[in-house]
Amino acid sequence: MRRLLFVLPLIVLAALTAIFVLGLNPNRDPHEIDSPLIGKPVASFTAPALADGQPGIADSDFLTGAYKGQVVAINFFASWCVPCRAEHPLLKKLSAEAGIPVLGLAWKDKKEALQGFLGELGNPYDRVGTDENGRIGIVGFGITGVPETFIIDKQGIIRDRIPGPLSDDLIETQLLPLIKDLQK
Amino acid sequence: MITELGHYALVLALILSLAQAVIPLVGAQRNLRPWMALAQPAAVGQFFFLGFSFLALIHAYVVSDFSVAAVYENSHSAQPLIYKIAGAWGNHEGSLLLWVVILALFGALVALFGDNLPLRLKSRVLAVQAMVAVGFLLFMLLTSNPFARLDPAPLEGRQLNPLLQDPGLAFHPPMLYLGYVGLSMSFSFAIAALIEGKVDAAWARWVRPWTLLSWTALTCGIVLGSRWAYYELGWGGWWYWDPVENASFMPWLMATALLHSAIVVEKRDSLKAWTILLAILGFAFSMLGTFLVRSGVITSVHAFAQDPARGLFILALLVIAIGGSLSLFAWRAPILRQGGFFAPISREGALVLNNLLLAVLAATVLFGTLAPLILSVMNLGTISVGPPYFQTVFVPIAMPLVLLTAIGPFLGWKRGDLPGALQRLTAAGIAAVVAIAVTWYLADGTSFMAFAGMALAGWLLVGTLSEWAARVKLGRTSAGNSWSRAVNLPRAAYGMTLAHAGLALAIIGMTGSIAWKQEKVVVLHIGEAVEVGDISYRLDDVRDLTVDNYMAERATITALEDGQVLTVLKPERRQYLVPSPPTTESAIHSSLAKDIYAVIGEPDGKGGWTVRIYHEPLVLWIWLGGGLMALGGIVSLSDRRYRVGAPSKVMAGSKAAVKA
């Protein structure tokens, strides 16, 4: 019994190693876990605006409102999320190179913190909606954390989901071709 | 040419370390003195070659030789000299070289100054140290050669990441590496002891200075890093629980535990297997940090250029080194003779509890850091674990530890008197109550955690000072007698008092800056003002300026309190010449009561600028406290026992001190 105690650290190391090896696998593709929501219309939601007088974001925008007939990207982010910071400059790039509006949904975050975040890093979003209690993200889009990005087609149907931060590579090899296709 | 010589020296160092890893070990097993004695010159030679190699690399940076790939990637001819030099270790390849240089430096120090070590132990320690060096040198030469050339050579470099162009870079990484690598020394001692099958008080005394050195360096490194992030990133926070920060924090927690458990081995000949395990785990966490930062398995703002092949290599190193040593531990540790029994309530008992709490804290940080990875590889989705997790899990476990920190030193060895100890902590208890009252009086809208933090800080600070007062019998004997006691108290005792008091100060700072932080973000036009708390901030002017390698917009913001000018803040927004996102340079006015912190953001195109003002109450105390802790480490390192080194029969402590 006591002997077993001395072997325990070795067992923990073995388990961690297994996780790391899986983590390093270059074929590990977060996309293998496809969202069941892909191919379905955006669920009904209304996200209040960041400041009074600005428009918020709602599902009706895609079908009948401002974004009717456009391909758009929705990016879930939060000022407390470090990878979101890393991803931030890429959102402008995505919007410019693909020629689509990027909408920001601030997940579980306070308005003051968000204003600070956007004031400092710049605001790449066409509109920002807030999801203070996180319901829109979890129930409406099935996100498991931030950042996550969704591509919505002209008919308001979810076409792609990127869990985790965007990268140059991802934008160029995956998103731009997809968006071009959807824009036809 | 010098670059090639540097590369060549690296290969020579590898060959030497191979010899140093094998021959002395065999010699120690077969009792061949000349074989054992080889370790010494080999360790010195290894340091010589690596030192040369490091200087060769710095030379390439200083002369801006862009035919060297790493220089091209991380330097620019217009960069100030200090950042050309510091740029040498501001990237993956160069920082690895710095890592092994420090490793070799420590090896050489043991070889040259470890005269009091038995030859057998010394040769084993140096052999283990060389094995670690072999691993890292192979890693560098095979996957991350800092001397790789480019052909044709580019005309201009891509410059050091602007966020890194700060004096912080010159000190923060070397300090951290000193800490990480110092833990490799404790690790080597632990492995050597396992091979010998003997752990005794003398062993603990040899290990402790290395642990202490590495703890002190880690403390400095973390304090500097936190301070740097605070003013450089411009988001006015001092700790983000970012994976890379955690990677430095976990070894620190382990080193803290090891520091305390080694005392038990030294004084009471107990807790041996556990101490050995801590020494292995401390270094394991250092290597784990290296792996996490450089492999790309985890997203972080600090991460180096990432490459799965490198990740696999470090993982293999980690598994061989740590797996090997844990196997050795599983096989050899059970035979270590257990000495000194003790009652649950005793100094040893308190130190065991301290160790358990620190280990649990390290485990929670490890779990929080790895949770995103674990969920992702198990196909459970991706998450990002933010400060809320750590604040709800880490803080409640840390609180009893702080409570205990004041009590432990009052408990006697073997069997302690808890009611007696608590009685002597009456003043500390009063201080805790006073802290709550003062907090309640001064601040409104205070949370439970803020009261708890302040009460704990008061408790620990006064408890620590009471312990010192009890040692010198302050007020219970003549002033002259107290004075001579104070003078003769061992340095290690002062080290503890300083470190514990430093922790108390740091807790004051952490509590204050979390509980009462204020921030405001507004768009200001020239001449407009905004109120934050009692202070009014007026944007006077925004000016363009051009410096060496960047252009900037510099704002002038006047802070007024009751109509009086408090200070003038000049935050900047910089655009470096080589294309990169603009960076912000915050302006900070520090005082013991609070920092005021201003950042200028993007212009709105209509004559206004986004201005952010933060009030960070008491935040300075965090770094003062951290600095005091590190000072405690230095004072303790200067203790005579470690300098003389020879195991003395006299128990250190107040008894020995009075006799002197």
mmCIF file of N, CA and C in Angstrom, chain A residues 2-3 5-7 9-10 13 16-17 19-24 26 28-30 32-33 80-83 85-86 89 92 112-113 115-123 143-148 161 163-165, chain B residues 233-235 240 242 273 277 288 291-292 295 297 299 301 308 311-312 315 318-319 322-323 326-327 329-331 333-334 338 366 370 373-374 376-377 379-384 386-387 519 521 584 601-602 610 612:
data_model
loop_
_atom_site.group_PDB
_atom_site.id
_atom_site.type_symbol
_atom_site.label_atom_id
_atom_site.label_comp_id
_atom_site.label_asym_id
_atom_site.label_seq_id
_atom_site.Cartn_x
_atom_site.Cartn_y
_atom_site.Cartn_z
ATOM 1 N N ARG A 2 1.844 1.248 0.936
ATOM 2 C CA ARG A 2 2.715 2.404 1.035
ATOM 3 C C ARG A 2 3.538 2.527 -0.247
ATOM 4 N N ARG A 3 3.933 1.386 -0.766
ATOM 5 C CA ARG A 3 4.697 1.306 -2.005
ATOM 6 C C ARG A 3 3.927 2.004 -3.144
ATOM 7 N N LEU A 5 1.924 4.370 -2.993
ATOM 8 C CA LEU A 5 1.970 5.815 -2.829
ATOM 9 C C LEU A 5 3.180 6.398 -3.554
ATOM 10 N N PHE A 6 4.280 5.649 -3.553
ATOM 11 C CA PHE A 6 5.488 6.151 -4.187
ATOM 12 C C PHE A 6 5.421 6.063 -5.714
ATOM 13 N N VAL A 7 4.526 5.205 -6.198
ATOM 14 C CA VAL A 7 4.391 5.053 -7.646
ATOM 15 C C VAL A 7 3.408 6.085 -8.195
ATOM 16 N N PRO A 9 3.095 9.375 -8.217
ATOM 17 C CA PRO A 9 3.525 10.496 -9.070
ATOM 18 C C PRO A 9 3.801 10.058 -10.503
ATOM 19 N N LEU A 10 4.316 8.840 -10.641
ATOM 20 C CA LEU A 10 4.635 8.317 -11.966
ATOM 21 C C LEU A 10 3.363 8.136 -12.793
ATOM 22 N N LEU A 13 2.113 11.449 -13.985
ATOM 23 C CA LEU A 13 2.929 11.911 -15.109
ATOM 24 C C LEU A 13 2.510 11.208 -16.400
ATOM 25 N N LEU A 16 -0.684 12.733 -17.703
ATOM 26 C CA LEU A 16 -0.445 14.061 -18.289
ATOM 27 C C LEU A 16 0.246 13.920 -19.647
ATOM 28 N N THR A 17 1.209 13.001 -19.715
ATOM 29 C CA THR A 17 1.925 12.825 -20.972
ATOM 30 C C THR A 17 0.965 12.436 -22.091
ATOM 31 N N ILE A 19 -2.103 13.177 -22.371
ATOM 32 C CA ILE A 19 -2.855 14.367 -22.785
ATOM 33 C C ILE A 19 -2.000 15.274 -23.661
ATOM 34 N N PHE A 20 -0.730 15.428 -23.274
ATOM 35 C CA PHE A 20 0.140 16.316 -24.055
ATOM 36 C C PHE A 20 0.379 15.765 -25.458
ATOM 37 N N VAL A 21 0.575 14.438 -25.531
ATOM 38 C CA VAL A 21 0.812 13.861 -26.857
ATOM 39 C C VAL A 21 -0.402 14.093 -27.745
ATOM 40 N N LEU A 22 -1.584 13.864 -27.181
ATOM 41 C CA LEU A 22 -2.797 14.134 -27.949
ATOM 42 C C LEU A 22 -2.862 15.610 -28.335
ATOM 43 N N GLY A 23 -2.443 16.459 -27.401
ATOM 44 C CA GLY A 23 -2.508 17.896 -27.647
ATOM 45 C C GLY A 23 -1.564 18.327 -28.744
ATOM 46 N N LEU A 24 -0.447 17.639 -28.868
ATOM 47 C CA LEU A 24 0.542 18.029 -29.875
ATOM 48 C C LEU A 24 0.209 17.476 -31.255
ATOM 49 N N PRO A 26 -0.610 17.082 -34.646
ATOM 50 C CA PRO A 26 -0.932 18.146 -35.588
ATOM 51 C C PRO A 26 -2.258 17.908 -36.290
ATOM 52 N N ARG A 28 -4.874 17.132 -34.759
ATOM 53 C CA ARG A 28 -5.960 17.509 -33.856
ATOM 54 C C ARG A 28 -6.651 18.722 -34.436
ATOM 55 N N ASP A 29 -7.900 18.550 -34.734
ATOM 56 C CA ASP A 29 -8.614 19.641 -35.376
ATOM 57 C C ASP A 29 -9.865 19.905 -34.564
ATOM 58 N N PRO A 30 -9.913 21.062 -33.955
ATOM 59 C CA PRO A 30 -11.089 21.353 -33.141
ATOM 60 C C PRO A 30 -12.377 21.228 -33.960
ATOM 61 N N GLU A 32 -13.301 18.799 -35.638
ATOM 62 C CA GLU A 32 -13.904 17.476 -35.613
ATOM 63 C C GLU A 32 -15.175 17.477 -34.780
ATOM 64 N N ILE A 33 -15.201 18.359 -33.804
ATOM 65 C CA ILE A 33 -16.421 18.441 -33.029
ATOM 66 C C ILE A 33 -17.321 19.472 -33.687
ATOM 67 N N TRP A 80 -12.073 39.845 -20.638
ATOM 68 C CA TRP A 80 -11.233 39.100 -19.690
ATOM 69 C C TRP A 80 -10.548 37.913 -20.336
ATOM 70 N N CYS A 81 -10.799 37.715 -21.626
ATOM 71 C CA CYS A 81 -10.285 36.500 -22.266
ATOM 72 C C CYS A 81 -9.004 36.828 -23.007
ATOM 73 N N VAL A 82 -7.933 36.167 -22.591
ATOM 74 C CA VAL A 82 -6.621 36.507 -23.156
ATOM 75 C C VAL A 82 -6.491 36.135 -24.640
ATOM 76 N N PRO A 83 -6.922 34.928 -25.042
ATOM 77 C CA PRO A 83 -6.824 34.621 -26.476
ATOM 78 C C PRO A 83 -7.598 35.625 -27.346
ATOM 79 N N ARG A 85 -7.699 38.769 -27.018
ATOM 80 C CA ARG A 85 -6.767 39.847 -27.270
ATOM 81 C C ARG A 85 -5.849 39.497 -28.435
ATOM 82 N N ALA A 86 -5.363 38.251 -28.403
ATOM 83 C CA ALA A 86 -4.433 37.806 -29.438
ATOM 84 C C ALA A 86 -5.134 37.801 -30.790
ATOM 85 N N PRO A 89 -6.559 41.672 -33.677
ATOM 86 C CA PRO A 89 -6.172 42.318 -34.944
ATOM 87 C C PRO A 89 -6.680 41.549 -36.168
ATOM 88 N N LYS A 92 -10.257 42.586 -37.904
ATOM 89 C CA LYS A 92 -10.272 43.650 -38.903
ATOM 90 C C LYS A 92 -9.869 43.080 -40.249
ATOM 91 N N GLU A 112 -18.584 48.433 -18.973
ATOM 92 C CA GLU A 112 -17.430 49.335 -18.785
ATOM 93 C C GLU A 112 -16.152 48.650 -19.248
ATOM 94 N N ALA A 113 -16.021 47.377 -18.880
ATOM 95 C CA ALA A 113 -14.812 46.636 -19.247
ATOM 96 C C ALA A 113 -14.705 46.528 -20.761
ATOM 97 N N GLN A 115 -15.984 48.598 -23.000
ATOM 98 C CA GLN A 115 -15.621 49.876 -23.612
ATOM 99 C C GLN A 115 -14.129 50.109 -23.503
ATOM 100 N N GLY A 116 -13.557 49.712 -22.367
ATOM 101 C CA GLY A 116 -12.113 49.835 -22.197
ATOM 102 C C GLY A 116 -11.370 48.986 -23.209
ATOM 103 N N PHE A 117 -11.835 47.764 -23.349
ATOM 104 C CA PHE A 117 -11.194 46.797 -24.255
ATOM 105 C C PHE A 117 -11.217 47.330 -25.681
ATOM 106 N N LEU A 118 -12.396 47.794 -26.114
ATOM 107 C CA LEU A 118 -12.510 48.243 -27.505
ATOM 108 C C LEU A 118 -11.826 49.593 -27.701
ATOM 109 N N GLY A 119 -11.857 50.426 -26.660
ATOM 110 C CA GLY A 119 -11.198 51.731 -26.763
ATOM 111 C C GLY A 119 -9.696 51.563 -26.925
ATOM 112 N N GLU A 120 -9.193 50.561 -26.274
ATOM 113 C CA GLU A 120 -7.751 50.364 -26.299
ATOM 114 C C GLU A 120 -7.292 49.676 -27.574
ATOM 115 N N LEU A 121 -7.982 48.594 -27.943
ATOM 116 C CA LEU A 121 -7.501 47.793 -29.068
ATOM 117 C C LEU A 121 -8.127 48.230 -30.388
ATOM 118 N N GLY A 122 -9.101 49.118 -30.315
ATOM 119 C CA GLY A 122 -9.806 49.492 -31.536
ATOM 120 C C GLY A 122 -11.015 48.600 -31.680
ATOM 121 N N ASN A 123 -12.010 49.100 -32.426
ATOM 122 C CA ASN A 123 -13.246 48.356 -32.562
ATOM 123 C C ASN A 123 -13.390 47.832 -33.979
ATOM 124 N N ILE A 143 -21.849 27.750 -27.644
ATOM 125 C CA ILE A 143 -20.408 27.955 -27.484
ATOM 126 C C ILE A 143 -19.951 27.329 -26.169
ATOM 127 N N THR A 144 -18.680 27.002 -26.126
ATOM 128 C CA THR A 144 -18.143 26.406 -24.900
ATOM 129 C C THR A 144 -17.122 27.328 -24.265
ATOM 130 N N GLY A 145 -16.961 28.504 -24.804
ATOM 131 C CA GLY A 145 -16.002 29.451 -24.235
ATOM 132 C C GLY A 145 -15.802 30.552 -25.242
ATOM 133 N N VAL A 146 -14.912 31.460 -24.936
ATOM 134 C CA VAL A 146 -14.581 32.503 -25.894
ATOM 135 C C VAL A 146 -13.091 32.414 -26.180
ATOM 136 N N PRO A 147 -12.597 32.836 -27.345
ATOM 137 C CA PRO A 147 -13.410 33.327 -28.461
ATOM 138 C C PRO A 147 -13.964 32.183 -29.295
ATOM 139 N N GLU A 148 -15.111 32.471 -29.950
ATOM 140 C CA GLU A 148 -15.626 31.567 -30.970
ATOM 141 C C GLU A 148 -16.183 32.431 -32.086
ATOM 142 N N ARG A 161 -18.248 27.142 -37.740
ATOM 143 C CA ARG A 161 -17.976 27.545 -36.358
ATOM 144 C C ARG A 161 -16.488 27.353 -36.109
ATOM 145 N N PRO A 163 -14.153 27.303 -33.032
ATOM 146 C CA PRO A 163 -13.926 27.449 -31.589
ATOM 147 C C PRO A 163 -12.476 27.869 -31.379
ATOM 148 N N GLY A 164 -12.248 28.765 -30.469
ATOM 149 C CA GLY A 164 -10.865 29.211 -30.227
ATOM 150 C C GLY A 164 -10.503 30.362 -31.141
ATOM 151 N N PRO A 165 -9.314 30.924 -30.915
ATOM 152 C CA PRO A 165 -8.935 32.132 -31.647
ATOM 153 C C PRO A 165 -8.684 31.873 -33.127
ATOM 154 N N LEU B 233 1.534 46.522 -20.692
ATOM 155 C CA LEU B 233 0.396 46.072 -21.480
ATOM 156 C C LEU B 233 -0.714 47.116 -21.488
ATOM 157 N N GLY B 234 -0.674 48.012 -20.501
ATOM 158 C CA GLY B 234 -1.636 49.101 -20.512
ATOM 159 C C GLY B 234 -3.056 48.676 -20.227
ATOM 160 N N TRP B 235 -3.247 47.560 -19.514
ATOM 161 C CA TRP B 235 -4.604 47.256 -19.099
ATOM 162 C C TRP B 235 -4.693 47.263 -17.584
ATOM 163 N N TYR B 240 -2.693 37.935 -14.547
ATOM 164 C CA TYR B 240 -3.827 37.537 -15.391
ATOM 165 C C TYR B 240 -4.117 36.056 -15.375
ATOM 166 N N ASP B 242 -2.514 33.937 -16.782
ATOM 167 C CA ASP B 242 -2.198 33.489 -18.115
ATOM 168 C C ASP B 242 -1.329 32.227 -17.990
ATOM 169 N N ALA B 273 11.424 11.485 2.121
ATOM 170 C CA ALA B 273 10.918 11.094 0.804
ATOM 171 C C ALA B 273 10.120 12.244 0.192
ATOM 172 N N LEU B 277 10.722 14.226 -3.289
ATOM 173 C CA LEU B 277 9.664 14.329 -4.294
ATOM 174 C C LEU B 277 9.451 15.793 -4.688
ATOM 175 N N LEU B 288 7.837 21.666 -17.332
ATOM 176 C CA LEU B 288 6.474 21.730 -17.842
ATOM 177 C C LEU B 288 6.196 23.128 -18.383
ATOM 178 N N PHE B 291 7.755 23.533 -21.651
ATOM 179 C CA PHE B 291 6.969 22.820 -22.658
ATOM 180 C C PHE B 291 5.727 23.618 -23.055
ATOM 181 N N LEU B 292 4.986 24.080 -22.062
ATOM 182 C CA LEU B 292 3.731 24.781 -22.351
ATOM 183 C C LEU B 292 3.980 26.039 -23.169
ATOM 184 N N SER B 295 5.592 24.929 -26.968
ATOM 185 C CA SER B 295 5.098 23.886 -27.859
ATOM 186 C C SER B 295 3.850 24.310 -28.611
ATOM 187 N N VAL B 297 0.802 24.041 -27.312
ATOM 188 C CA VAL B 297 -0.400 23.304 -26.937
ATOM 189 C C VAL B 297 -1.433 24.203 -26.269
ATOM 190 N N THR B 299 -2.831 28.345 -25.757
ATOM 191 C CA THR B 299 -2.757 29.708 -26.274
ATOM 192 C C THR B 299 -2.408 30.673 -25.162
ATOM 193 N N VAL B 301 -0.726 34.913 -24.463
ATOM 194 C CA VAL B 301 -0.184 36.128 -25.063
ATOM 195 C C VAL B 301 1.335 36.124 -25.073
ATOM 196 N N PRO B 308 5.108 22.307 -33.291
ATOM 197 C CA PRO B 308 4.820 21.026 -32.654
ATOM 198 C C PRO B 308 6.049 20.103 -32.583
ATOM 199 N N GLY B 311 7.772 20.951 -29.610
ATOM 200 C CA GLY B 311 6.941 20.526 -28.485
ATOM 201 C C GLY B 311 7.182 19.060 -28.170
ATOM 202 N N LEU B 312 7.215 18.244 -29.217
ATOM 203 C CA LEU B 312 7.407 16.811 -29.034
ATOM 204 C C LEU B 312 8.772 16.532 -28.404
ATOM 205 N N LEU B 315 8.706 17.486 -24.799
ATOM 206 C CA LEU B 315 7.889 16.510 -24.090
ATOM 207 C C LEU B 315 8.701 15.239 -23.841
ATOM 208 N N LEU B 318 11.057 15.882 -21.121
ATOM 209 C CA LEU B 318 10.353 15.929 -19.842
ATOM 210 C C LEU B 318 10.043 14.513 -19.359
ATOM 211 N N VAL B 319 9.579 13.685 -20.284
ATOM 212 C CA VAL B 319 9.203 12.327 -19.892
ATOM 213 C C VAL B 319 10.444 11.538 -19.464
ATOM 214 N N ILE B 322 11.816 13.457 -16.021
ATOM 215 C CA ILE B 322 10.927 13.371 -14.864
ATOM 216 C C ILE B 322 10.418 11.944 -14.676
ATOM 217 N N GLY B 323 10.082 11.288 -15.797
ATOM 218 C CA GLY B 323 9.657 9.894 -15.697
ATOM 219 C C GLY B 323 10.770 9.049 -15.088
ATOM 220 N N LEU B 326 11.139 9.949 -11.389
ATOM 221 C CA LEU B 326 10.032 9.465 -10.562
ATOM 222 C C LEU B 326 10.090 7.942 -10.426
ATOM 223 N N SER B 327 10.574 7.262 -11.475
ATOM 224 C CA SER B 327 10.750 5.808 -11.360
ATOM 225 C C SER B 327 11.803 5.499 -10.303
ATOM 226 N N PHE B 329 12.541 7.348 -7.933
ATOM 227 C CA PHE B 329 11.919 7.691 -6.655
ATOM 228 C C PHE B 329 11.055 6.534 -6.159
ATOM 229 N N ALA B 330 10.232 5.977 -7.053
ATOM 230 C CA ALA B 330 9.339 4.885 -6.660
ATOM 231 C C ALA B 330 10.143 3.675 -6.186
ATOM 232 N N TRP B 331 11.314 3.501 -6.770
ATOM 233 C CA TRP B 331 12.131 2.332 -6.464
ATOM 234 C C TRP B 331 12.968 2.550 -5.203
ATOM 235 N N ALA B 333 12.989 5.520 -2.952
ATOM 236 C CA ALA B 333 12.541 6.322 -1.807
ATOM 237 C C ALA B 333 12.042 5.473 -0.642
ATOM 238 N N PRO B 334 11.340 4.329 -0.900
ATOM 239 C CA PRO B 334 10.824 3.568 0.245
ATOM 240 C C PRO B 334 11.925 3.074 1.179
ATOM 241 N N GLN B 338 13.460 6.501 7.972
ATOM 242 C CA GLN B 338 12.683 7.605 8.524
ATOM 243 C C GLN B 338 13.154 7.912 9.942
ATOM 244 N N LEU B 366 -2.289 24.148 -11.811
ATOM 245 C CA LEU B 366 -2.021 23.225 -12.920
ATOM 246 C C LEU B 366 -3.323 22.849 -13.616
ATOM 247 N N LEU B 370 -4.348 23.618 -17.470
ATOM 248 C CA LEU B 370 -4.463 22.534 -18.450
ATOM 249 C C LEU B 370 -5.897 22.235 -18.859
ATOM 250 N N LEU B 373 -6.869 22.459 -22.447
ATOM 251 C CA LEU B 373 -6.218 21.431 -23.262
ATOM 252 C C LEU B 373 -6.885 20.076 -23.052
ATOM 253 N N ILE B 374 -7.143 19.741 -21.771
ATOM 254 C CA ILE B 374 -7.738 18.440 -21.469
ATOM 255 C C ILE B 374 -9.095 18.318 -22.153
ATOM 256 N N SER B 376 -10.157 19.905 -24.683
ATOM 257 C CA SER B 376 -10.050 19.907 -26.125
ATOM 258 C C SER B 376 -9.620 18.548 -26.666
ATOM 259 N N VAL B 377 -8.643 17.895 -26.007
ATOM 260 C CA VAL B 377 -8.214 16.607 -26.554
ATOM 261 C C VAL B 377 -9.240 15.522 -26.278
ATOM 262 N N ASN B 379 -12.256 15.982 -26.782
ATOM 263 C CA ASN B 379 -13.375 16.352 -27.637
ATOM 264 C C ASN B 379 -14.586 16.859 -26.868
ATOM 265 N N LEU B 380 -14.325 17.556 -25.803
ATOM 266 C CA LEU B 380 -15.439 18.100 -25.030
ATOM 267 C C LEU B 380 -15.615 19.586 -25.317
ATOM 268 N N GLY B 381 -14.967 20.066 -26.349
ATOM 269 C CA GLY B 381 -15.121 21.474 -26.704
ATOM 270 C C GLY B 381 -13.946 22.282 -26.217
ATOM 271 N N THR B 382 -13.973 23.580 -26.500
ATOM 272 C CA THR B 382 -12.866 24.415 -26.077
ATOM 273 C C THR B 382 -13.373 25.438 -25.084
ATOM 274 N N ILE B 383 -12.549 25.709 -24.091
ATOM 275 C CA ILE B 383 -12.929 26.746 -23.137
ATOM 276 C C ILE B 383 -11.715 27.597 -22.847
ATOM 277 N N SER B 384 -11.962 28.702 -22.247
ATOM 278 C CA SER B 384 -10.868 29.529 -21.788
ATOM 279 C C SER B 384 -11.115 29.756 -20.311
ATOM 280 N N GLY B 386 -10.632 31.677 -17.106
ATOM 281 C CA GLY B 386 -10.208 33.033 -16.787
ATOM 282 C C GLY B 386 -9.999 33.234 -15.303
ATOM 283 N N PRO B 387 -9.693 34.460 -14.929
ATOM 284 C CA PRO B 387 -9.484 34.772 -13.515
ATOM 285 C C PRO B 387 -10.609 34.330 -12.585
ATOM 286 N N GLU B 519 -12.161 52.402 -12.689
ATOM 287 C CA GLU B 519 -11.708 52.726 -14.031
ATOM 288 C C GLU B 519 -12.784 53.467 -14.793
ATOM 289 N N VAL B 521 -13.599 55.040 -18.856
ATOM 290 C CA VAL B 521 -13.195 55.194 -20.247
ATOM 291 C C VAL B 521 -14.077 56.257 -20.863
ATOM 292 N N THR B 584 0.414 50.846 -26.712
ATOM 293 C CA THR B 584 0.158 51.975 -25.830
ATOM 294 C C THR B 584 1.234 52.016 -24.760
ATOM 295 N N GLY B 601 -6.029 56.053 -26.124
ATOM 296 C CA GLY B 601 -6.378 55.079 -27.152
ATOM 297 C C GLY B 601 -6.511 55.738 -28.515
ATOM 298 N N GLU B 602 -7.394 55.189 -29.327
ATOM 299 C CA GLU B 602 -7.530 55.687 -30.696
ATOM 300 C C GLU B 602 -8.248 57.030 -30.725
ATOM 301 N N THR B 610 -9.886 58.513 -27.117
ATOM 302 C CA THR B 610 -10.335 57.637 -26.052
ATOM 303 C C THR B 610 -9.289 57.698 -24.945
ATOM 304 N N ARG B 612 -8.362 56.408 -21.046
ATOM 305 C CA ARG B 612 -8.752 55.520 -19.965
ATOM 306 C C ARG B 612 -7.971 55.877 -18.722
#
